[in-house]
Every structure is written in structure tokens, then in C-alpha cells.
Amino acid sequence: MFFLPKKAEQDGPPSTHETEYLERHPALDLLATLEEGDLFWDNSSSSLGLVCGSSSGTINFALKRLIASHLHYTDGAVLILHADNNASIGQPCSLSVTKNSRILISPRQSETMCDLYSTAGIDVAPLSFYEQEIKLRHVLALFKPVAGTTGGGKILNSVHHIVNQLRGPFDIQRFIELIDQEKWDDDGATFVALRQTMLTELISRGDAEHHSMFSRSREILVDLTDPILSATGFDAVLMDMALHEFLNVNKDKKTLVVVTSSVDALQSGSCLLGSLNSLASQGLARNTSLVIGTLEPSTLSPVIFNASDYIICGPFRNPSWKLPLLDNLGIDFESPTIKPGELAIACCGYPTTRVSVTMEMLLKSTPKLWMDTVEPPKYYASYHPPTIPPPS
């Protein structure tokens, strides 16, 4: 985020330095014009932002505004990683802002997810990779027993033994052959069978000369809402595979990675969290901007908090909800209170620099090309503050 304070008339026009900065950065998106000054989002910088709130509608509105900005002001690409297994009613992820975006779902091709997107008129495909795109680190993560797995130590030793038999570049087919040749007890056989099935479903059957799924659109949405993936921890591994392939395919482009509603996949020790922590710690050296949207900021890692450049926060009712933000960033979002229809934006490292922006401001500043795709949550338009009835 870039904030240009408004000068008083007696201070004269903007300085030459400020004018030159704006001219040198055509990727600056004017989010809002406030009494205090102008608020920009710099698409050319490699920033890390957090979007928090008690409503997924509010979070998604802010995320879509930033996604639209990146697609409009750069020729780069966007990857959205999403999973929401806690929703009482299944629904497709609403963060996609382009009509030709690529939607990838669980390799298990859940009929429910297919139907949800098909009903919305969106084409979907199961997430898959060519053999050369599947790395050993991800296969090991898939075959790593979670704590409490019956016979987990024995299974892990067998997997390590199999890996030690591999020679040269990693060969996924040879790995599967060695898995079949290994002698497993009942617990091990059950554990391995599930993962072999997942690997088989993941491998794309195509020609050697191929185009990655992640090079066919500027906007890729990976929705791994699937209770089986969540229960086994596969969702974090598959998201990490998608992240690595997306960054590899677009290594010469300015990219934006958005992670949302993926609390389980961001648990300590997960593949995805490790990669996000690594990207976060690179700072300006990376060519990727990160935005993480969450209803539960307490689940974010200290590394991500420490590397955050800005935070966008929606209204919340429980005062304890703000504690992770206060403890990790030194920013108090309780005073003044964030009103319905407002978003508080603060630059990390400058806890006193906080501005309030209405959804209406962000909607008006949306580039015209994306105006129809970014809209406030439905409840915002119908919100009316409660009134105290007159005495009878």
C-alpha cells in the first residue's frame, strides 16, 4: 500500500519527488481519495498483505478488488488457492473475476463441486500434473504418516527405503513400481493404497510436448474443497504443488498469489505453509505478491505476520478477535471501531497510519473493465443501523 498525504494549500503543490514517483509507477491503483490523502495499491511491488474480518463476504470483496487491480495494471497472472470444508451449504468460490479463468478442483472430481460450478455456468477440470511436474518432496509429503497413524513409524521407514533405491532424476513410475513391490502389513497396505490412488488420479495423460494447466489462463482458481483431502492433509500438498508449478510457469511475469479459507492447509508443518513462509521471508527479492484472506488471524504463522506489509480489516464484534493483530503487528483495530460497510487499512510497521475506506469508495475506483465482477456483499446494500424506538 502507498499513502500520499494531502498537503494544505499553504504547503503548495506536490513535490517534484512525489510527482516523479507517481509517473514512474504506472501500476499504482488509486483505491480511494480521502480527506487525509490518496490511498494507492502498488501492483509493481512484491508485497504481502493480510485481509481479515468476521465475514467471508467482506474478505472476498477486498480480495476481488485486489485481484482485479493486478489483472488490470499488469500483464501478470493470478493464482487463487481456496478450500472451505466448513461451509454448511456448498457453493463455488466467488473470487474469480474473469470469464475465461481456469477452475481446477479436487482430482477426485467430486460430483458436488462439479455440479456447483456447472450450475453457475463455469467450466471446471480436475487438478492434474504431468509426470515431470511432480517432485519428490511432494510425493514424500503425500506418503508421510500424520501423528497417530497406526504403524506410522514402520510405514515411514519403508518409504525412506524405497526412496533410497531410486537413482538419477526422480521417476514417479519407478517409485510406484517399488511401492507395489514392497511388503506391507494390513495397516501399511491401506495407507499406501489411498495414496497410490491419489497419485494415479493426479498424473495427467498427455504428450511429452505439453502446456501446463497453469499457463492457459491469466487467472487460475484452485478449489480443493473436499473433506477427504482435508482429513488426510492432501489439500496442503496439492496446493503447494499448484503453487510451485504456477510460479515456475510464470517465473518471468509479475504474479499474485491469493490464499483464502484454507485454514487446515496452513497448519504448522504443512507443505503449503512452508512455501508461503519461504516466499514471505524473501521480501522484495521475490517477484510475487501474496495476499492471505482469513476469518481466523490467530492461525497465521509468526513469519507471515513479521513479513506483512499491509492489512485490510473488516468489522468484528468480539474484542478478543483483534488480539493476534495487536500482539503481532502492534495495530489496534478496536479503536476507533470499524463500522459496517467500512474497511480499515493499515501499513505494517506504521501502526499509527490507519485509514478507513468504505466499500463504496473501493467499488467506484474499480477499473471499468472489472466493475461488474467486483461488488459489495449483499448484506451491505441492505444494512440499516438499528434505531431505538421512541417511548410509548
Coordinates of C-alpha atoms in Angstrom, one line a residue, residues 104 107 126-134 199 201-205 210 212-214 237-246:
L104 CA -9.3 -26.6 -11.1
P107 CA -8.5 -34.8 -8.6
P126 CA -9.7 -31.8 -12.1
L127 CA -6.3 -30.7 -10.9
S128 CA -3.6 -32.8 -12.6
F129 CA 0.1 -32.7 -13.4
Y130 CA 2.4 -34.2 -16.0
E131 CA 4.9 -36.7 -14.5
Q132 CA 7.8 -34.3 -14.9
E133 CA 6.0 -31.7 -12.8
I134 CA 5.6 -34.0 -9.8
L199 CA -1.1 -40.2 -7.4
E201 CA -5.6 -39.5 -10.4
L202 CA -3.0 -36.7 -10.3
I203 CA -1.0 -37.8 -13.3
S204 CA -2.1 -36.2 -16.5
R205 CA -2.1 -38.4 -19.6
H210 CA 2.6 -30.2 -23.3
S212 CA 0.9 -26.8 -18.2
M213 CA -2.5 -26.2 -16.8
F214 CA -1.1 -23.2 -15.2
V237 CA 0.3 -30.8 -0.5
L238 CA -1.8 -30.3 -3.7
M239 CA -2.0 -26.6 -3.1
D240 CA 1.8 -26.5 -2.7
M241 CA 2.2 -28.4 -5.9
A242 CA -0.1 -25.9 -7.7
L243 CA 1.9 -23.0 -6.2
H244 CA 5.3 -24.3 -7.3
E245 CA 4.1 -25.1 -10.9
F246 CA 2.3 -21.7 -11.2

